[in-house]
Coordinates of C-alpha atoms in Angstrom, one line a residue:
M1 CA 0.0 0.0 0.0
T2 CA 1.5 3.4 -1.0
V3 CA 0.7 7.0 -0.4
E4 CA 0.3 7.5 -4.2
Q5 CA -2.5 5.0 -4.2
V6 CA -4.3 7.1 -1.5
R7 CA -3.6 10.3 -3.5
A8 CA -5.2 8.6 -6.6
W9 CA -8.2 7.6 -4.5
V10 CA -8.7 11.2 -3.3
E11 CA -8.5 12.4 -6.9
E12 CA -11.0 9.9 -8.1
Y13 CA -13.6 10.7 -5.4
A14 CA -12.7 14.4 -5.0
E15 CA -16.2 15.7 -5.9
D16 CA -17.9 13.3 -3.5
L17 CA -15.6 14.1 -0.7
V18 CA -16.2 17.8 -1.0
S19 CA -20.0 17.1 -1.0
E20 CA -19.6 15.2 2.3
L21 CA -17.8 18.2 3.7
A22 CA -20.6 20.5 2.6
A23 CA -23.2 18.2 4.2
W24 CA -21.3 18.2 7.5
I25 CA -21.0 22.0 7.5
A26 CA -24.7 22.4 6.7
Q27 CA -25.5 20.6 10.0
P28 CA -25.4 23.3 12.8
S29 CA -23.7 22.2 16.0
V30 CA -23.4 25.1 18.3
S31 CA -22.5 23.9 21.8
R32 CA -22.9 27.3 23.4
T33 CA -26.7 27.4 22.5
G34 CA -27.4 23.7 21.8
L35 CA -28.4 24.5 18.2
G36 CA -28.4 21.3 16.1
M37 CA -26.3 19.3 18.6
A38 CA -28.5 16.2 18.8
D39 CA -28.7 15.9 15.0
A40 CA -25.0 16.7 14.7
A41 CA -24.2 13.8 17.0
E42 CA -26.1 11.4 14.8
H43 CA -24.4 12.8 11.7
G44 CA -21.0 12.4 13.3
L45 CA -21.7 8.8 14.3
A46 CA -22.6 8.1 10.6
L47 CA -19.3 9.6 9.5
L48 CA -17.4 7.4 11.9
R49 CA -19.2 4.3 10.6
N50 CA -18.5 5.3 7.0
A51 CA -14.8 5.5 7.9
G52 CA -15.0 1.8 8.9
L53 CA -15.2 2.3 12.6
E54 CA -17.5 1.0 15.3
A55 CA -19.2 4.1 16.6
R56 CA -20.9 5.0 19.9
Q57 CA -21.8 8.0 21.9
V58 CA -20.0 8.5 25.2
E59 CA -22.1 10.3 27.9
T60 CA -20.1 12.9 29.8
G61 CA -22.7 14.7 31.9
G62 CA -22.8 17.4 29.3
L63 CA -23.0 17.2 25.5
P64 CA -21.9 13.7 24.3
A65 CA -18.6 12.8 22.9
L66 CA -18.5 10.6 19.8
V67 CA -16.1 7.6 19.7
G68 CA -15.1 5.3 16.8
T69 CA -12.8 2.3 17.2
A70 CA -11.2 -0.3 15.0
E71 CA -8.6 -3.0 15.6
G72 CA -5.3 -3.1 13.8
P73 CA -2.6 -5.8 13.2
P74 CA -1.1 -7.4 16.2
G75 CA 1.7 -5.3 17.6
A76 CA 0.7 -2.2 15.7
P77 CA 0.5 1.1 17.6
H78 CA -2.8 2.3 19.0
V79 CA -3.5 5.8 17.6
L80 CA -6.0 8.2 19.1
I81 CA -7.3 10.9 16.7
Y82 CA -8.9 13.9 18.5
G83 CA -11.3 16.5 16.9
H84 CA -14.4 18.3 17.9
Y85 CA -17.8 18.4 16.2
D86 CA -19.2 21.5 17.9
V87 CA -18.7 25.0 16.3
Q88 CA -18.9 28.6 17.3
P89 CA -22.2 30.5 16.9
A90 CA -22.6 32.1 13.4
G91 CA -22.5 35.7 14.8
P92 CA -24.0 38.6 12.8
E93 CA -25.4 37.0 9.6
E94 CA -25.0 40.3 7.8
K95 CA -21.2 39.9 8.1
W96 CA -21.3 36.7 6.1
T97 CA -21.1 36.8 2.3
T98 CA -23.3 33.7 2.3
P99 CA -25.1 32.2 5.3
A100 CA -23.0 30.4 7.9
F101 CA -24.7 27.1 7.6
E102 CA -25.2 27.1 3.8
P103 CA -21.7 26.1 2.6
A104 CA -20.6 27.8 -0.6
I105 CA -17.5 27.3 -2.7
R106 CA -15.6 30.4 -4.0
D107 CA -12.1 30.5 -5.4
G108 CA -11.2 27.0 -4.3
R109 CA -12.4 27.5 -0.8
M110 CA -15.5 26.3 1.1
F111 CA -17.1 29.0 3.3
G112 CA -19.2 28.1 6.3
R113 CA -19.1 27.8 10.0
G114 CA -16.9 24.9 11.0
T115 CA -15.1 24.4 7.7
G116 CA -11.7 25.0 9.3
D117 CA -12.6 24.7 13.0
N118 CA -13.0 21.8 13.1
K119 CA -15.2 19.8 10.9
G120 CA -13.1 20.0 7.7
Q121 CA -10.0 19.0 9.6
H122 CA -11.3 16.0 11.5
L123 CA -13.3 14.9 8.4
A124 CA -10.0 14.8 6.5
Q125 CA -8.7 12.4 9.2
L126 CA -11.8 10.2 8.8
L127 CA -11.6 10.2 5.1
G128 CA -7.9 9.1 5.3
L129 CA -9.1 6.2 7.3
R130 CA -11.8 5.4 4.8
A131 CA -9.4 5.4 2.0
L132 CA -7.2 2.9 3.8
K133 CA -10.2 0.7 4.6
E134 CA -11.5 0.7 1.0
L135 CA -8.0 0.2 -0.5
T136 CA -6.7 -2.5 1.8
G137 CA -9.7 -3.9 3.7
G138 CA -8.4 -2.8 7.1
F139 CA -6.1 -0.3 9.0
P140 CA -2.4 -0.4 9.6
C141 CA -2.9 0.7 13.2
R142 CA -5.4 0.2 16.0
V143 CA -7.5 3.4 15.8
T144 CA -9.7 5.3 18.2
V145 CA -11.3 8.5 17.0
L146 CA -12.7 10.9 19.7
L147 CA -14.9 13.8 18.6
D148 CA -15.5 16.3 21.4
G149 CA -18.9 18.0 21.6
E150 CA -17.8 20.8 23.9
E151 CA -14.5 22.1 22.7
E152 CA -15.9 25.6 21.9
I153 CA -17.1 25.9 25.5
G154 CA -13.8 24.8 27.0
S155 CA -14.2 21.0 27.0
P156 CA -15.4 20.9 30.6
N157 CA -16.2 17.1 30.4
L158 CA -13.5 15.9 28.0
A159 CA -11.7 14.1 30.8
K160 CA -14.8 12.1 31.6
A161 CA -14.9 10.9 28.0
V162 CA -11.1 10.2 27.9
S163 CA -11.4 8.1 31.1
Q164 CA -13.7 5.7 29.3
L165 CA -11.1 4.9 26.5
D166 CA -8.3 2.5 26.3
V167 CA -4.9 4.2 26.7
P168 CA -3.3 4.7 23.2
D169 CA 0.4 4.9 22.3
L170 CA 0.1 8.4 20.9
A171 CA -2.5 11.0 20.0
I172 CA -3.0 13.1 16.9
W173 CA -5.2 16.2 16.4
S174 CA -5.8 18.5 13.4
D175 CA -7.0 21.9 14.4
G176 CA -6.0 25.6 13.9
P177 CA -4.1 26.9 10.8
V178 CA -0.8 25.9 9.3
H179 CA 2.2 28.1 10.1
D180 CA 1.9 31.8 9.5
S181 CA 4.3 31.5 6.6
G182 CA 1.8 29.2 4.9
R183 CA 4.1 26.2 5.4
A184 CA 2.8 22.9 6.7
C185 CA 3.7 22.2 10.3
V186 CA 3.6 19.6 13.1
V187 CA 2.8 21.1 16.5
L188 CA 4.1 19.6 19.7
G189 CA 2.2 21.5 22.3
V190 CA -0.1 24.3 23.3
R191 CA -0.1 26.9 26.0
G192 CA -2.7 26.7 28.7
I193 CA -4.8 29.6 30.0
L194 CA -6.3 30.9 33.3
T195 CA -8.7 33.8 33.2
F196 CA -9.4 35.9 36.3
E197 CA -10.9 39.2 37.4
L198 CA -9.8 41.7 40.0
R199 CA -12.4 44.0 41.6
A200 CA -11.6 46.9 43.8
Y201 CA -14.4 48.7 45.7
G202 CA -14.6 52.2 47.1
A203 CA -17.6 54.1 48.3
N204 CA -21.2 52.8 48.0
R205 CA -21.8 55.0 44.9
P206 CA -19.8 57.1 42.4
L207 CA -19.0 60.5 44.0
H208 CA -18.4 64.0 42.7
S209 CA -14.6 64.3 42.3
G210 CA -14.5 67.9 43.4
N211 CA -16.6 67.4 46.6
W212 CA -15.0 64.1 47.5
G213 CA -11.6 64.2 45.8
G214 CA -8.8 63.5 48.3
V215 CA -11.3 62.2 50.8
A216 CA -13.1 59.2 49.3
P217 CA -11.0 56.1 48.5
N218 CA -10.5 55.7 44.7
P219 CA -10.6 52.0 43.8
A220 CA -9.0 52.6 40.4
W221 CA -5.7 53.7 42.0
A222 CA -5.8 50.7 44.4
L223 CA -6.3 48.4 41.4
I224 CA -3.5 50.0 39.4
Q225 CA -1.1 49.7 42.3
L226 CA -1.9 46.1 42.7
L227 CA -1.4 45.4 39.0
A228 CA 1.9 47.3 39.1
S229 CA 3.0 45.0 41.9
M230 CA 2.4 42.0 39.7
R231 CA 4.7 42.8 36.8
S232 CA 7.7 45.1 36.5
A233 CA 8.3 47.6 33.7
D234 CA 10.8 45.2 32.1
G235 CA 8.2 42.5 31.7
T236 CA 9.2 40.3 34.7
V237 CA 6.2 38.7 36.5
L238 CA 6.7 39.5 40.2
I239 CA 4.2 37.1 41.6
P240 CA 6.1 34.6 43.9
G241 CA 5.5 31.0 42.7
F242 CA 4.1 32.1 39.4
A243 CA 6.8 30.6 37.1
D244 CA 8.9 28.5 39.6
S245 CA 7.8 25.2 38.0
V246 CA 8.2 26.2 34.4
A247 CA 10.2 23.5 32.6
P248 CA 13.2 24.7 30.6
L249 CA 13.2 24.2 26.8
T250 CA 15.2 21.1 25.6
D251 CA 17.9 21.2 22.9
G252 CA 15.3 19.8 20.5
E253 CA 12.8 22.6 21.2
W254 CA 15.5 25.3 20.8
A255 CA 16.5 23.7 17.5
A256 CA 12.9 23.7 16.3
L257 CA 12.4 27.3 17.2
A258 CA 15.6 28.3 15.4
D259 CA 14.3 26.7 12.2
L260 CA 11.0 28.6 12.1
P261 CA 10.8 31.3 9.4
L262 CA 10.7 34.7 10.8
D263 CA 10.2 38.3 9.7
V264 CA 9.8 40.2 12.9
P265 CA 9.5 43.7 11.3
G266 CA 6.9 42.5 8.9
A267 CA 4.9 40.7 11.6
L268 CA 5.0 43.8 13.8
A269 CA 4.1 46.1 10.9
G270 CA 1.1 43.9 10.2
I271 CA -0.3 44.9 13.6
G272 CA 0.7 48.5 13.3
T273 CA 3.6 48.6 15.7
Q274 CA 7.4 48.5 15.7
H275 CA 8.3 47.0 19.1
M276 CA 7.6 43.8 21.0
E277 CA 6.4 43.7 24.6
P278 CA 9.3 43.6 27.1
P279 CA 11.5 41.9 28.0
A280 CA 13.5 42.9 25.0
E281 CA 16.0 40.0 25.0
L282 CA 13.4 37.3 24.2
G283 CA 13.1 36.1 20.7
F284 CA 9.7 36.1 18.8
Y285 CA 9.0 32.4 19.0
E286 CA 10.6 32.0 22.4
R287 CA 7.9 34.3 23.7
L288 CA 5.2 31.9 22.5
T289 CA 6.7 29.2 24.6
A290 CA 6.8 31.3 27.8
P291 CA 4.1 32.2 30.3
T292 CA 2.4 35.5 30.1
L293 CA 0.4 37.8 32.4
T294 CA -2.0 39.9 30.4
I295 CA -4.5 42.7 31.2
N296 CA -7.4 42.2 28.8
S297 CA -9.5 45.2 29.9
L298 CA -9.7 47.9 32.6
S299 CA -13.0 49.5 33.6
C300 CA -14.6 51.6 36.2
A301 CA -18.1 50.4 35.3
D302 CA -19.1 53.9 34.2
S303 CA -20.9 52.8 31.0
G304 CA -18.5 54.8 28.9
D305 CA -19.8 58.2 30.3
H306 CA -16.3 59.2 31.6
R307 CA -17.9 61.6 34.2
T308 CA -15.8 63.6 36.6
V309 CA -16.4 61.2 39.5
I310 CA -14.5 59.0 41.9
P311 CA -15.7 55.5 40.8
D312 CA -17.2 53.1 43.3
V313 CA -15.7 50.0 41.6
A314 CA -12.7 49.3 39.3
I315 CA -12.4 46.1 37.4
A316 CA -9.4 44.4 35.7
R317 CA -10.1 41.4 33.5
C318 CA -6.9 39.4 33.1
E319 CA -5.4 36.2 31.8
T320 CA -2.2 34.2 32.0
R321 CA -1.0 31.8 29.4
L322 CA 0.6 28.7 30.9
V323 CA 3.4 26.5 29.7
G324 CA 4.9 23.1 30.6
G325 CA 5.3 22.6 34.3
Q326 CA 2.6 25.1 35.3
T327 CA -1.0 24.1 36.3
P328 CA -4.0 26.3 36.6
A329 CA -4.4 25.4 40.3
Q330 CA -0.7 26.3 41.1
V331 CA -0.9 29.6 39.3
T332 CA -4.3 30.4 40.8
E333 CA -2.9 29.9 44.3
A334 CA 0.2 32.1 43.5
I335 CA -2.0 35.0 42.3
R336 CA -4.4 34.6 45.2
K337 CA -1.6 34.8 47.8
H338 CA -0.1 37.8 46.0
V339 CA -3.4 39.7 46.1
E340 CA -4.0 38.9 49.7
R341 CA -0.5 40.1 50.5
H342 CA -0.6 43.4 48.6
A343 CA -4.3 44.3 48.5
P344 CA -6.5 42.1 50.7
D345 CA -9.6 44.3 50.1
I346 CA -9.5 43.6 46.3
E347 CA -11.6 40.7 45.2
F348 CA -9.9 37.9 43.1
L349 CA -12.3 35.9 40.9
T350 CA -11.2 33.0 38.8
G351 CA -12.7 32.3 35.4
G352 CA -12.1 29.5 32.9
S353 CA -8.9 27.5 32.7
M354 CA -7.1 25.0 30.5
S355 CA -3.8 23.2 31.2
P356 CA -0.8 23.5 28.9
S357 CA 0.4 20.5 26.9
R358 CA 3.9 19.6 26.0
T359 CA 5.4 16.8 23.8
L360 CA 9.1 16.8 23.3
P361 CA 10.8 16.7 19.9
E362 CA 12.9 13.9 21.3
T363 CA 9.8 11.6 21.6
P364 CA 10.4 8.5 19.4
Y365 CA 7.3 9.1 17.2
T366 CA 8.3 12.6 16.2
A367 CA 10.5 11.6 13.2
T368 CA 7.9 9.2 11.9
I369 CA 5.2 11.9 12.1
L370 CA 7.4 14.5 10.3
E371 CA 8.4 12.1 7.5
A372 CA 4.8 10.9 6.9
T373 CA 3.4 14.4 7.0
E374 CA 5.9 15.4 4.3
K375 CA 4.9 12.5 2.1
G376 CA 1.2 13.2 2.5
L377 CA 1.3 16.9 2.1
G378 CA 4.1 17.1 -0.5
E379 CA 6.2 19.6 1.5
K380 CA 8.5 19.4 4.4
P381 CA 6.7 20.5 7.6
L382 CA 8.0 22.9 10.2
L383 CA 8.3 21.6 13.7
V384 CA 6.5 24.0 16.1
P385 CA 7.2 23.3 19.8
A386 CA 4.1 25.1 21.0
L387 CA 1.1 27.1 19.7
G388 CA 0.7 30.4 21.4
G389 CA -3.0 29.7 21.9
S390 CA -4.8 27.1 24.0
L391 CA -6.6 23.8 23.1
P392 CA -7.7 21.0 25.5
I393 CA -4.8 18.8 24.5
A394 CA -3.5 18.4 28.1
V395 CA -6.4 16.1 28.8
L396 CA -4.7 13.7 26.3
T397 CA -1.1 14.2 27.2
D398 CA -1.6 14.4 31.0
E399 CA -4.6 12.1 31.6
L400 CA -3.4 9.4 29.2
G401 CA 0.4 10.1 29.6
V402 CA 1.1 9.9 25.8
P403 CA 2.8 12.1 23.2
C404 CA 0.4 14.2 21.2
Y405 CA 1.0 15.7 17.7
G406 CA -0.9 18.4 15.9
I407 CA -1.1 18.3 12.1
P408 CA -3.1 21.3 11.0
F409 CA -4.9 21.1 7.6
A410 CA -6.4 24.6 7.5
N411 CA -5.1 27.7 5.7
V412 CA -3.6 30.6 7.6
D413 CA -6.6 32.9 6.8
E414 CA -9.3 30.4 7.7
S415 CA -11.1 33.1 9.8
N416 CA -12.1 30.6 12.4
H417 CA -14.6 32.0 14.9
A418 CA -15.2 34.9 12.5
P419 CA -17.6 35.7 9.6
D420 CA -16.7 33.9 6.3
E421 CA -14.8 31.1 8.0
N422 CA -13.4 29.0 5.2
L423 CA -11.2 26.0 4.3
D424 CA -8.9 25.8 1.3
L425 CA -10.1 22.6 -0.5
D426 CA -6.6 21.9 -1.6
W427 CA -5.5 21.7 2.0
F428 CA -8.6 19.5 2.7
R429 CA -7.7 17.0 -0.1
R430 CA -4.0 17.0 0.9
G431 CA -5.0 16.5 4.5
I432 CA -6.8 13.3 3.6
V433 CA -3.7 11.9 2.0
A434 CA -1.5 13.0 4.9
A435 CA -3.9 11.4 7.5
A436 CA -3.6 8.1 5.6
A437 CA 0.2 8.5 5.2
I438 CA 0.7 8.9 9.0
Q439 CA -1.3 5.8 9.7
L440 CA 0.7 3.8 7.2
A441 CA 4.0 5.1 8.6
L442 CA 3.1 4.3 12.2
G443 CA 1.9 0.9 11.2
E444 CA 5.4 0.1 9.8
R445 CA 6.9 0.7 13.3
R446 CA 5.5 -2.5 14.7

């Protein structure tokens, strides 16, 4: 069995495969509101069965996960493929060129909610499996496919679904875009996230700043002084215990970062600036493997009136991006203690969180994944140590204790979560071939 045979299969059935994608996009599956989720689960189960898998729903206490399984040859690796069948809400329909759940093809791309995030990408994985099944009668590896129904609301019950699965040897996911340069890539990890809010209170109502200025406490100043105690002007996070557990980058991770294409002035010009955030000595990609402390918004709850008052409340909405070695619980406790030490009257409220995930380049499967991805996509992929953003991959790496590899099949400008979300159909077709190529290469390892 060769990759070229899979490529010929994709070419032969290209029109039918695109039609299947369109039908999947036309099925709404908005986890935030519940729109279409029950019908989408049935549709997803049918896709799993059409790929040659035994399919079932896994109850999680929330929206169900969908699981497909198939046995492989004795001694072959057990590969878990993760994706999610829920999508973001459409948003303002007037911002879409064509309706969000009425897929349309323009200039070689399919437009519709979920095309890139994530239906088109996990469908490419499923169609790669179907190609292998139809061409060979079986699979080169034992396979489990897990489709999450709650990724767009933070995957609160994913761990419950994962706990009901057999432990695989490795996991694969296809989500997010390829590298910013347009090059194919293999992603080894993602940063985690912890959101939180700081609320400082003053008097029992807003007060005239002339009559009460210098007398009534101003919660905005109290909040600003707390925030200043949390990070220095040179970018150093000053919260004790915040980054003590951060794992240093390995030689393989440093080498992968050095190989990533980079145009710092061009990237900064694209966002209308000339300088990066301090500390100045950190490299562009090194920053995306480091923890952050970010203020997302500051407000005095004045409804935008900007009156000459002393506010009664000041609010900072913040986040921290987490990296390998950190956990949301550990960072939460560090911030809580810092607030209690510096400003005990300011309220600290935690929001959503997601743990970071890290797979090392030195992991034995890495070379196989890279070589197979190159064969399937027809170009040498970049090795990306970690995405700057967050995905629920830690549930796989930490709960299962296995390496996890991301192979994105979506174009850089997929506009996920935005109007006119789209997927380049060339990436979709190439992704099918790459998905099969990876299974073939892993099967040869036994």
